[in-house]
Every structure is written in structure tokens, then in C-alpha cells.
Short mmCIF file of N, CA and C in Angstrom, two decimals:
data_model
loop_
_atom_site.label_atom_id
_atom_site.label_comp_id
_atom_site.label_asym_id
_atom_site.label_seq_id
_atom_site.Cartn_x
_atom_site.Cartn_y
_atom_site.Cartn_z
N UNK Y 64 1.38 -29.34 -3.81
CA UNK Y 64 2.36 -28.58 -3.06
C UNK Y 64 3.09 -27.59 -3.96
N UNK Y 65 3.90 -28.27 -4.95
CA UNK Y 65 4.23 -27.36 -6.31
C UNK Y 65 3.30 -26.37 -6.28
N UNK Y 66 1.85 -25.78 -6.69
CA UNK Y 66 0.87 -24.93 -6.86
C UNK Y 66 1.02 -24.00 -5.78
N UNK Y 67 0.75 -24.47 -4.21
CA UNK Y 67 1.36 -23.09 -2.97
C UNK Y 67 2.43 -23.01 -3.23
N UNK Y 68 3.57 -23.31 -3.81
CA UNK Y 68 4.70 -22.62 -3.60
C UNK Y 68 4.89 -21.36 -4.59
N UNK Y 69 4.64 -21.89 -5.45
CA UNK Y 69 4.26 -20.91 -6.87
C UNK Y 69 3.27 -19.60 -6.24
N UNK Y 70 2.35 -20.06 -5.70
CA UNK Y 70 1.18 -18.78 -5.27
C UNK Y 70 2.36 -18.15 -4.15
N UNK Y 71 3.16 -19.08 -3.47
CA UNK Y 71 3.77 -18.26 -2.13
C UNK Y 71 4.83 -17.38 -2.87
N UNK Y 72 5.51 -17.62 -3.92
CA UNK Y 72 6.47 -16.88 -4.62
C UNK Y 72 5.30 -15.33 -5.01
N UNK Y 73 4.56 -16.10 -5.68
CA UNK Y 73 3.71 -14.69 -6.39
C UNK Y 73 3.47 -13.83 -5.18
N UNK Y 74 2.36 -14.53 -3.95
CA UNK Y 74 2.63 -13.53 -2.96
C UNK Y 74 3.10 -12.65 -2.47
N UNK Y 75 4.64 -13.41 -2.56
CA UNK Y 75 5.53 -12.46 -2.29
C UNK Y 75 6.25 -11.15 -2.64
N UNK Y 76 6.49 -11.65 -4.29
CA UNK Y 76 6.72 -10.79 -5.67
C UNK Y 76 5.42 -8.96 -5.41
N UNK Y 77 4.29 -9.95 -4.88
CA UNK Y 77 2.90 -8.65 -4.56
C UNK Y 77 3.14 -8.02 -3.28
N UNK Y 78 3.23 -8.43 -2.58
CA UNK Y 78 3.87 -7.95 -0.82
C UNK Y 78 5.28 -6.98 -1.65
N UNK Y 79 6.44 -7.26 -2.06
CA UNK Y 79 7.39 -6.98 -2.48
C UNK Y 79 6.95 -5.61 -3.39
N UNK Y 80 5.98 -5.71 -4.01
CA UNK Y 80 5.48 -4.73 -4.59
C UNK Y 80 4.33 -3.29 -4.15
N UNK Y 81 3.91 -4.03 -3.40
CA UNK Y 81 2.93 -3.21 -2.75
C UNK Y 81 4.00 -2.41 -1.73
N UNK Y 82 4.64 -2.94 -1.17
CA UNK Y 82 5.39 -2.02 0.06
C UNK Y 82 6.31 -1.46 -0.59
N UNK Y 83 6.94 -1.65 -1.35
CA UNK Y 83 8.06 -0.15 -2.90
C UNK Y 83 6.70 0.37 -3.20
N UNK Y 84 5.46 0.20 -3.54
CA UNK Y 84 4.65 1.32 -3.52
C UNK Y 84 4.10 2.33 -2.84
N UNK Y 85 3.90 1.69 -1.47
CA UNK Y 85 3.72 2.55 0.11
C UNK Y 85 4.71 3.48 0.46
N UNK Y 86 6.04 2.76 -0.03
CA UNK Y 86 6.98 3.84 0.02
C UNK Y 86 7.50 4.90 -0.70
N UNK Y 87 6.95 4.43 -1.90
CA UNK Y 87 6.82 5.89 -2.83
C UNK Y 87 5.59 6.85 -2.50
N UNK Y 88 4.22 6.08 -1.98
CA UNK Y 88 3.27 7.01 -1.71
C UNK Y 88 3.55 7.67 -0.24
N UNK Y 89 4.10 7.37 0.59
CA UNK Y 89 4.14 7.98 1.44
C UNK Y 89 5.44 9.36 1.11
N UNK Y 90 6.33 9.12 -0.05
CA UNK Y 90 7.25 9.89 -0.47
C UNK Y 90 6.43 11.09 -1.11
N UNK Y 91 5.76 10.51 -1.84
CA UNK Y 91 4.56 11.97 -2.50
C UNK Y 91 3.71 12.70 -1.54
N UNK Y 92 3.98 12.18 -0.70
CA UNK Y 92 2.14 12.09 0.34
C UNK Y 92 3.63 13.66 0.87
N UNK Y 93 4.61 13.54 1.53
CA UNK Y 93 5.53 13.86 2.31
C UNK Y 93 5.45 15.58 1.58
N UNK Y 94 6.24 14.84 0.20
CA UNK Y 94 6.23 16.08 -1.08
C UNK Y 94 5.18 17.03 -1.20
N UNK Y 95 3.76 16.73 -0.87
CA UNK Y 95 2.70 17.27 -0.70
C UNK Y 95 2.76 17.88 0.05
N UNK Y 96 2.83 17.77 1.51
CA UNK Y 96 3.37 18.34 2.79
C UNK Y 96 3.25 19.66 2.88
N UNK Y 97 5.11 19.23 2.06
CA UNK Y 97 6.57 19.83 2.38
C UNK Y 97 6.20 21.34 1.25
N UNK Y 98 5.01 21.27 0.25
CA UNK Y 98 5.08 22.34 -1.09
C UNK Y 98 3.82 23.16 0.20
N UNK Y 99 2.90 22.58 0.72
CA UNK Y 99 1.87 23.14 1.59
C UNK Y 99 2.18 24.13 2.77
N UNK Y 100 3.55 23.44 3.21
CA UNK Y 100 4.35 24.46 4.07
C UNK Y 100 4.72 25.42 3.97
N UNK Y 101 5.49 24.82 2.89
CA UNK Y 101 6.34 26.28 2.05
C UNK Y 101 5.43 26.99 1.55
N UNK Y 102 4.58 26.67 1.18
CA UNK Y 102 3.23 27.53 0.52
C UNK Y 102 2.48 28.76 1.71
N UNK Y 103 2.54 27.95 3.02
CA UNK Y 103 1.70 29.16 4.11
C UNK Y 103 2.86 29.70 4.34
N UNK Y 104 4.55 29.32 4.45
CA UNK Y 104 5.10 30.22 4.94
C UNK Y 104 5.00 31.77 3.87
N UNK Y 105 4.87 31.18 2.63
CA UNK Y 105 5.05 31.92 1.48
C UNK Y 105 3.81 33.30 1.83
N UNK Y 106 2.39 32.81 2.32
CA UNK Y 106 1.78 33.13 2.07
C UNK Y 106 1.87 33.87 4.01
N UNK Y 107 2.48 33.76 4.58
CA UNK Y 107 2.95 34.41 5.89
C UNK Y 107 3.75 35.65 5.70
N UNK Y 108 4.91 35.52 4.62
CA UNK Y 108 5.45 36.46 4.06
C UNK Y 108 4.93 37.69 3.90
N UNK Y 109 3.60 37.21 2.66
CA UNK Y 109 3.08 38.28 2.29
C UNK Y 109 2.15 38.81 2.90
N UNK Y 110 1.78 38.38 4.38
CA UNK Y 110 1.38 39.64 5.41
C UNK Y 110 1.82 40.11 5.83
N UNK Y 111 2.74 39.82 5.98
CA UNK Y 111 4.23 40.25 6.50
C UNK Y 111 4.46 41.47 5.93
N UNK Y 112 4.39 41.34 4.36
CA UNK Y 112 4.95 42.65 4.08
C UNK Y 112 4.12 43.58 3.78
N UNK Y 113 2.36 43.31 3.68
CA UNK Y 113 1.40 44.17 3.98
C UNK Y 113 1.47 45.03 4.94
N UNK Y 114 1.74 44.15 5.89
CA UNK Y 114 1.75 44.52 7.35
C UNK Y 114 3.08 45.98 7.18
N UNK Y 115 3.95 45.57 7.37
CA UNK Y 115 5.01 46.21 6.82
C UNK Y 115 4.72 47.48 5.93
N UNK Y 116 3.97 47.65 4.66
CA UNK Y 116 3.48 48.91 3.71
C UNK Y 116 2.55 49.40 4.60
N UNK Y 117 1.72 48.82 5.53
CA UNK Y 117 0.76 49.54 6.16
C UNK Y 117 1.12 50.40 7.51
N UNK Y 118 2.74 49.76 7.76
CA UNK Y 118 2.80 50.59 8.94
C UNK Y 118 4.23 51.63 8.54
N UNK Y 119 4.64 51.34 7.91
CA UNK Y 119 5.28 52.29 6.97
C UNK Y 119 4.30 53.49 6.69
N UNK Y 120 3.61 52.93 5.96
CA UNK Y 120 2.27 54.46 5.76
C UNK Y 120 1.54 54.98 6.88
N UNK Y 121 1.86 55.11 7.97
CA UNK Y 121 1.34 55.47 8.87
C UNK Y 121 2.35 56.26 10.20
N UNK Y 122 3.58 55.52 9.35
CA UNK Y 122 5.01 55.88 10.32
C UNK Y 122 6.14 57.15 9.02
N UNK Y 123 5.53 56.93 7.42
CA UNK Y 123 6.33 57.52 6.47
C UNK Y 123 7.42 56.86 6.33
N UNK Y 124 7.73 55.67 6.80
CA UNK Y 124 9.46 55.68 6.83
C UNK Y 124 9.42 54.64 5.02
N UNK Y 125 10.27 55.52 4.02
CA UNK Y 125 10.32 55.01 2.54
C UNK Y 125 10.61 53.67 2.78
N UNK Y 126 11.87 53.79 3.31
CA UNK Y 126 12.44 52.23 3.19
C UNK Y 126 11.58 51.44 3.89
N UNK Y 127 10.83 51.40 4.65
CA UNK Y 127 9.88 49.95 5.34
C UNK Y 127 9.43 49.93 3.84
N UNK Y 128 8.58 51.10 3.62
CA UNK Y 128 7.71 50.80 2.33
C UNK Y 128 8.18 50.54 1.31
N UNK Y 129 9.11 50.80 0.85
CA UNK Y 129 9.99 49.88 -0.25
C UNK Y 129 10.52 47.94 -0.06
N UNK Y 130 10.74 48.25 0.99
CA UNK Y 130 11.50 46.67 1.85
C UNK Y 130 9.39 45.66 1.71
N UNK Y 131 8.70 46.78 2.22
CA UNK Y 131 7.17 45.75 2.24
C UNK Y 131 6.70 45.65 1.04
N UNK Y 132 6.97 46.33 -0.31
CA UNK Y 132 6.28 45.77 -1.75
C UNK Y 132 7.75 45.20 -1.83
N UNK Y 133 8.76 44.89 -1.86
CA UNK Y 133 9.55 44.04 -2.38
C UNK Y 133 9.29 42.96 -1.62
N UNK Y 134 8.78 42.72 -0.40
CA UNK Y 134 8.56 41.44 0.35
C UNK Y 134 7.64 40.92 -0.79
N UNK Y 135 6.26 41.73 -0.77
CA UNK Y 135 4.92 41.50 -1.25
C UNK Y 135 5.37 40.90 -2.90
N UNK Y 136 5.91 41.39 -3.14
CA UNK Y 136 6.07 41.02 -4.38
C UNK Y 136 6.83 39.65 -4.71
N UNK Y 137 7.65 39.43 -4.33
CA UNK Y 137 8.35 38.03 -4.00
C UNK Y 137 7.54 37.01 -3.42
N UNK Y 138 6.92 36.82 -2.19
CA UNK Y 138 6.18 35.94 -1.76
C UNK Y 138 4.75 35.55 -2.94
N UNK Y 139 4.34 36.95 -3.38
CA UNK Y 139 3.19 36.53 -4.75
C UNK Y 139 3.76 35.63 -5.69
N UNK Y 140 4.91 36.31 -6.13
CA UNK Y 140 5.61 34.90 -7.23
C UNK Y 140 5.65 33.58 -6.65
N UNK Y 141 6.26 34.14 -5.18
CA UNK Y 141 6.66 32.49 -4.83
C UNK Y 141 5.62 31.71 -4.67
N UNK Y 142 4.03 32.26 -4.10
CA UNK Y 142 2.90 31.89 -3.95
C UNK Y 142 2.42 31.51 -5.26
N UNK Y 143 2.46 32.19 -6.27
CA UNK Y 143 2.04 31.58 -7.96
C UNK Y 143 2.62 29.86 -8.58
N UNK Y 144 3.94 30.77 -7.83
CA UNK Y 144 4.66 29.07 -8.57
C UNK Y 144 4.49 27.92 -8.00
N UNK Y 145 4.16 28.39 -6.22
CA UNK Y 145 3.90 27.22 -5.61
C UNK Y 145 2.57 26.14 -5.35
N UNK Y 146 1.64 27.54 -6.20
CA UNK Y 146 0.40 26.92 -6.19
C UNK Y 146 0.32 25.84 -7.89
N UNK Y 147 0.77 26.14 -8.58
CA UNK Y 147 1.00 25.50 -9.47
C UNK Y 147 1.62 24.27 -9.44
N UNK Y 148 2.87 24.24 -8.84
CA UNK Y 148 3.64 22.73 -8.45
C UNK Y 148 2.71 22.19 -7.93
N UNK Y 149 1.90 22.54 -6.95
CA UNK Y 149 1.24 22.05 -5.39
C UNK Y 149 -0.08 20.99 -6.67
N UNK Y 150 -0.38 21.72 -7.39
CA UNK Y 150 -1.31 20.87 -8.06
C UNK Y 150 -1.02 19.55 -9.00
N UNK Y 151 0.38 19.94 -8.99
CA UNK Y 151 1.39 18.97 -9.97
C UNK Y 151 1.28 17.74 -9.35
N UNK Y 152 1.91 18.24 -7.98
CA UNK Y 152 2.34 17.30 -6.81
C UNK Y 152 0.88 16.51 -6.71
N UNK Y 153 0.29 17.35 -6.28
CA UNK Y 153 -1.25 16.63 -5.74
C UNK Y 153 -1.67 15.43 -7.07
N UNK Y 154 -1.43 15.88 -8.00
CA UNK Y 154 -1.89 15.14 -9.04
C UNK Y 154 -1.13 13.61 -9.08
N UNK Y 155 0.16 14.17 -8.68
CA UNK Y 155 1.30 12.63 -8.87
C UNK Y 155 0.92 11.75 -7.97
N UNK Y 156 0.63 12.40 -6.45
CA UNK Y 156 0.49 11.85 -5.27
C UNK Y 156 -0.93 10.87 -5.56
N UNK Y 157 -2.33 11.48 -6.25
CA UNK Y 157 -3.23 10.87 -6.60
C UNK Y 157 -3.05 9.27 -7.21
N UNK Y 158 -2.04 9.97 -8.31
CA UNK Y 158 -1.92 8.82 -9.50
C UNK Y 158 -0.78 7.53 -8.11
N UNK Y 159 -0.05 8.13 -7.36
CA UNK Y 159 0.78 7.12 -6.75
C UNK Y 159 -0.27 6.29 -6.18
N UNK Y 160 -0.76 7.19 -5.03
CA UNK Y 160 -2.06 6.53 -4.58
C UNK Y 160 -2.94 5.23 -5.35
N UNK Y 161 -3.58 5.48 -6.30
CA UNK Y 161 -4.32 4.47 -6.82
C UNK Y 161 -3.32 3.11 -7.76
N UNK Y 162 -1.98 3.82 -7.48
CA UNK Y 162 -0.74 2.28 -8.23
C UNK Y 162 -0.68 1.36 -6.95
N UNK Y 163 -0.90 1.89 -5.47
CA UNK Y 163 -0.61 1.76 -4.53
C UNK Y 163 -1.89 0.25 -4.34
N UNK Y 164 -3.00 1.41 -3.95
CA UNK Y 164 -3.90 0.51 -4.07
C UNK Y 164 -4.29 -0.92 -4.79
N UNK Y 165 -3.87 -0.25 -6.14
CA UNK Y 165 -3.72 -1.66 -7.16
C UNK Y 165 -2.94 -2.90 -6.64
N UNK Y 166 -2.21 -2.01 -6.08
CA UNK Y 166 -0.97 -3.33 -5.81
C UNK Y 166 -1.13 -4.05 -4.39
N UNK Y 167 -1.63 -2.73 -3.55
CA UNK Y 167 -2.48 -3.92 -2.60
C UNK Y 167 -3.55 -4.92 -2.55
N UNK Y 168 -4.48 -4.53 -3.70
CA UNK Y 168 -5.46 -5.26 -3.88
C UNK Y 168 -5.05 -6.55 -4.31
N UNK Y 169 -4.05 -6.18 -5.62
CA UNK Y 169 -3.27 -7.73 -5.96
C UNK Y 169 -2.54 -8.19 -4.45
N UNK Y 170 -1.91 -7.80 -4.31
CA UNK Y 170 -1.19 -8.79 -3.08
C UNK Y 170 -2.14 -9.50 -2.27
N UNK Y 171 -3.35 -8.56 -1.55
CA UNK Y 171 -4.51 -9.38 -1.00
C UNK Y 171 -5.34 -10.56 -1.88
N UNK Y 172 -5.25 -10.53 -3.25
CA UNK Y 172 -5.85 -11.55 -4.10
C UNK Y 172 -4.40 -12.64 -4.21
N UNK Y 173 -3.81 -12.46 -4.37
CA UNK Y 173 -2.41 -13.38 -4.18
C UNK Y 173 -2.84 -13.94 -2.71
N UNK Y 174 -2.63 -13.40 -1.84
CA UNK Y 174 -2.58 -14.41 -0.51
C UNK Y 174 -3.83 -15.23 -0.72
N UNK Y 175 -5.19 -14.75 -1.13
CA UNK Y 175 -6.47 -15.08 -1.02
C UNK Y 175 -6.34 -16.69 -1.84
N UNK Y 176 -5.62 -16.46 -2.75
CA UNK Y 176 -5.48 -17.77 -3.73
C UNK Y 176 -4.21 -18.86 -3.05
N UNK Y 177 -2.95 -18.23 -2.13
CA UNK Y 177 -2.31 -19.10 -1.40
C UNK Y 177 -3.07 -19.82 -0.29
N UNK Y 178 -4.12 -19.04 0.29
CA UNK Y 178 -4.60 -19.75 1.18
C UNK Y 178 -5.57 -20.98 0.99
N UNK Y 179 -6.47 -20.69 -0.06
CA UNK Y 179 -7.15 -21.42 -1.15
C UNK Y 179 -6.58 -22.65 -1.59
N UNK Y 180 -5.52 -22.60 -2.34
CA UNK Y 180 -4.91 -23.95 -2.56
C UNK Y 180 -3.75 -24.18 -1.41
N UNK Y 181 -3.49 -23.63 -0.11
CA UNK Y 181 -3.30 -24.73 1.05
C UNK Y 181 -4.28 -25.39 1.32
N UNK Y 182 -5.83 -24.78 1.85
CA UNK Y 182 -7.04 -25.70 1.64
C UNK Y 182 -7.30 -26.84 1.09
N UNK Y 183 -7.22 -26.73 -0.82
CA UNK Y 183 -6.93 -27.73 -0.95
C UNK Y 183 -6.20 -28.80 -0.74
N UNK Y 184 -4.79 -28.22 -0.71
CA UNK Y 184 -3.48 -29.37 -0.61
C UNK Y 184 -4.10 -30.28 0.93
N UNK Y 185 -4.37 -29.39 1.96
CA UNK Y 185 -4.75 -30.04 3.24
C UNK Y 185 -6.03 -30.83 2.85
N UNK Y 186 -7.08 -30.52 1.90
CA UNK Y 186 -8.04 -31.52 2.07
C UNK Y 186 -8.15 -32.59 1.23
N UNK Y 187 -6.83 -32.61 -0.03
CA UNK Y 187 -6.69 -33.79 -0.37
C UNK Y 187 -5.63 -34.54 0.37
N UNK Y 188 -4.34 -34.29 1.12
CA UNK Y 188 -3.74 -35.16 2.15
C UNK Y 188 -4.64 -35.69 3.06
N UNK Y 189 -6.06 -35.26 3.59
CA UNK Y 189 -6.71 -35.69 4.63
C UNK Y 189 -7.65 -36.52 3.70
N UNK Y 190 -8.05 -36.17 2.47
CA UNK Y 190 -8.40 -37.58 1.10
C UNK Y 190 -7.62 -39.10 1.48
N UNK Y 191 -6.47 -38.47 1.16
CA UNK Y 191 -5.46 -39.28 0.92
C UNK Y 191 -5.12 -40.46 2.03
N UNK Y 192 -5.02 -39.65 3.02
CA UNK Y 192 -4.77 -40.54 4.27
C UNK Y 192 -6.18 -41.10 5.24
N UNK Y 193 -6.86 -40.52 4.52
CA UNK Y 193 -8.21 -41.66 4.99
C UNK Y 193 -8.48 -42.64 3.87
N UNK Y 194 -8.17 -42.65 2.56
CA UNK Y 194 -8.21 -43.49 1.44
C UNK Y 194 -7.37 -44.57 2.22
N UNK Y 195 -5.92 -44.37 2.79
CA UNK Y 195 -4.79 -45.45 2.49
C UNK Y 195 -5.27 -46.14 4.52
N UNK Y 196 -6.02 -45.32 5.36
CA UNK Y 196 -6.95 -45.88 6.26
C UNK Y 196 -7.59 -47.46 6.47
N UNK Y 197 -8.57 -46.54 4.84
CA UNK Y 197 -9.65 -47.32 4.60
C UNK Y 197 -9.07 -48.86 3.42
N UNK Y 198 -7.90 -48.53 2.82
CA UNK Y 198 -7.11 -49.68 2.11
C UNK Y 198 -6.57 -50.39 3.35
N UNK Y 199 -6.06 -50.22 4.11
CA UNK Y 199 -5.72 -50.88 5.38
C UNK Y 199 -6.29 -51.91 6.11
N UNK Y 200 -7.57 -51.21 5.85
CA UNK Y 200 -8.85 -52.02 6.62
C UNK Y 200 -9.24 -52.91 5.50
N UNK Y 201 -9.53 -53.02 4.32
CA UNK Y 201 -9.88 -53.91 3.93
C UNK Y 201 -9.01 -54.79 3.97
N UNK Y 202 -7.63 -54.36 3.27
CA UNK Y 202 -6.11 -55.61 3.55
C UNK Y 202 -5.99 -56.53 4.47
N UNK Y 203 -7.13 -56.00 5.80
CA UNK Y 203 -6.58 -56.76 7.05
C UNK Y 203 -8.09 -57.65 6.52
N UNK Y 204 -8.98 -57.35 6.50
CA UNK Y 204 -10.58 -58.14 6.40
C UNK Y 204 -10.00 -59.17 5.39
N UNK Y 205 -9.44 -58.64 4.88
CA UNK Y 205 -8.89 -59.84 3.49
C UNK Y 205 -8.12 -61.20 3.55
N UNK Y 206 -7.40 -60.35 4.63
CA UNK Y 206 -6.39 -61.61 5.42
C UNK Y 206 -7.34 -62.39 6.15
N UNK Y 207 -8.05 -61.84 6.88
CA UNK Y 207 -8.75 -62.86 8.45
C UNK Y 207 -9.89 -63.48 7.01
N UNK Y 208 -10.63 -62.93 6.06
CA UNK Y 208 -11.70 -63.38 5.44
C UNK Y 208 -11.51 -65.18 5.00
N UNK Y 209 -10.09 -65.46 4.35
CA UNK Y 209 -9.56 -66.56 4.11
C UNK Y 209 -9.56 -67.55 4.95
N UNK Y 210 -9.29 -67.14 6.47
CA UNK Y 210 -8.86 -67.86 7.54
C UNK Y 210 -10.68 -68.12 8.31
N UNK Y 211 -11.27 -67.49 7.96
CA UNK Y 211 -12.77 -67.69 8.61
C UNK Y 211 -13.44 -68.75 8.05
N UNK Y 212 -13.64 -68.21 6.37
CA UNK Y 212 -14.21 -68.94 5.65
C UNK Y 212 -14.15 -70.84 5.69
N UNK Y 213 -12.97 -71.36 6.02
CA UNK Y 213 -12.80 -72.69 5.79
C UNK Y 213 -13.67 -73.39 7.06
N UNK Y 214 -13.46 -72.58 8.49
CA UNK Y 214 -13.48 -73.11 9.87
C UNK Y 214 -15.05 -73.71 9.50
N UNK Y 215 -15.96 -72.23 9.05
CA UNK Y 215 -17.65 -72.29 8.68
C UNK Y 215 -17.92 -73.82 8.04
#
């Protein structure tokens, strides 16, 4: 019994661990997202302001065309930097991922071994209590054996 309780602690300690890991991977997984978003809006921008230089050049008006390479130009940076993080991110999210896994795999080998030695514990109590059965039965043969023997 001592032995499942010990595996049920560890179990737990792995359950306890695996789910603070789910919740960090789903925190990266999120972070991933959230840089992908910002990344098409980024990259929405800068048609935006194509769009914008192209109809400027077709309408003359300076300021669109000044206002559309200053768009264009901003959203490229912001698009540079964000593609860079985005790979950062992706990379962390990877590495969370496979801590994740680890830790589920342990928790599933933790239960695998609690269930294992309940097995046992249950099939030596069912040892046990057919042993003290079968002591029973002889105790009683033992008694009547005395009382037979003389009558013969």
C-alpha cells in the first residue's frame, strides 16, 4: 500500500507538471498567434500604402504620395522585425511544445506504474485472503480429525 501511495504522490507531482506545461504551451502557442496577426495586419498596411502611391500617381496629389511611401516604409520595418521575432517565437513555442510532451509522457508512465502496483497490492490481498481461507479450513479438519480418529 505504502508503494501506490508513493506512485499516487509522483502521479500527481506529473499531472501537476504536465498541466503548468499546457499552460505555458498554450501561452506560446497564443504568442505565436498574436506576432502572425500583427504580422498580416503589418503586411495589410503595406498595400495599403502601395495602393495609396499608385493612386496618388494617377490622381498627382504629393501628399497621398508622400503619406503612401511613409506608410510603405513603416509597415516594411515593422514587417522585418516581425518576421524575425515570429521565428524567435516559433522556435520557443517548438522547444515549449516538446517540454510539454515530455511531461506528458512522464505523467502517463507515472499513472501506468500506479495502476501496476494497485494490481499488485489487489492480487496479493486476494493471495492473502485465500491463504487465511485455506488456514481456516485446515484448523477446522484439525479439530473434527481428533474427534473421528478415536470413534474408528
Amino acid at each position: 500500500m505504502a508503494l501506490a501511495g508513493s506512485l499516487d504522490r509522483l502521479a500527481h507531482v506529473r499531472a501537476l507538471e504536465a498541466e503548468q506545461s499546457l499552460a505555458t504551451l498554450e501561452a506560446a502557442i497564443n504568442e505565436v498567434r498574436q506576432l502572425q496577426y500583427a504580422l498580416a495586419l503589418a503586411q495589410q498596411q503595406a498595400k495599403a500604402g502601395r495602393e495609396l502611391i499608385h493612386c496618388s500617381a494617377q490622381t498627382g496629389e504629393l501628399v497621398d504620395r508622400l503619406a503612401g511611401i511613409e506608410e510603405l516604409r513603416k509597415s516594411r520595418k515593422a514587417i522585418a522585425t516581425m518576421e524575425g521575432d515570429l521565428v524567435v517565437v516559433e522556435a520557443t513555442a517548438t522547444e515549449v511544445r516538446e517540454v510539454y510532451l515530455a511531461r506528458r509522457m512522464e505523467r502517463q508512465q507515472a499513472e501506468a506504474l500506479v495502476k501496476e502496483a494497485r494490481t499488485q497490492e489487489e492480487r496479493l490481498m486476494t493471495r492473502r485472503s485465500q491463504q487465511e481461507v485455506e488456514d481456516w479450513h485446515r484448523a477446522q479438519q484439525m479439530r473434527e480429525a481428533p474427534l473421528q480418529s478415536p470413534a474408528e
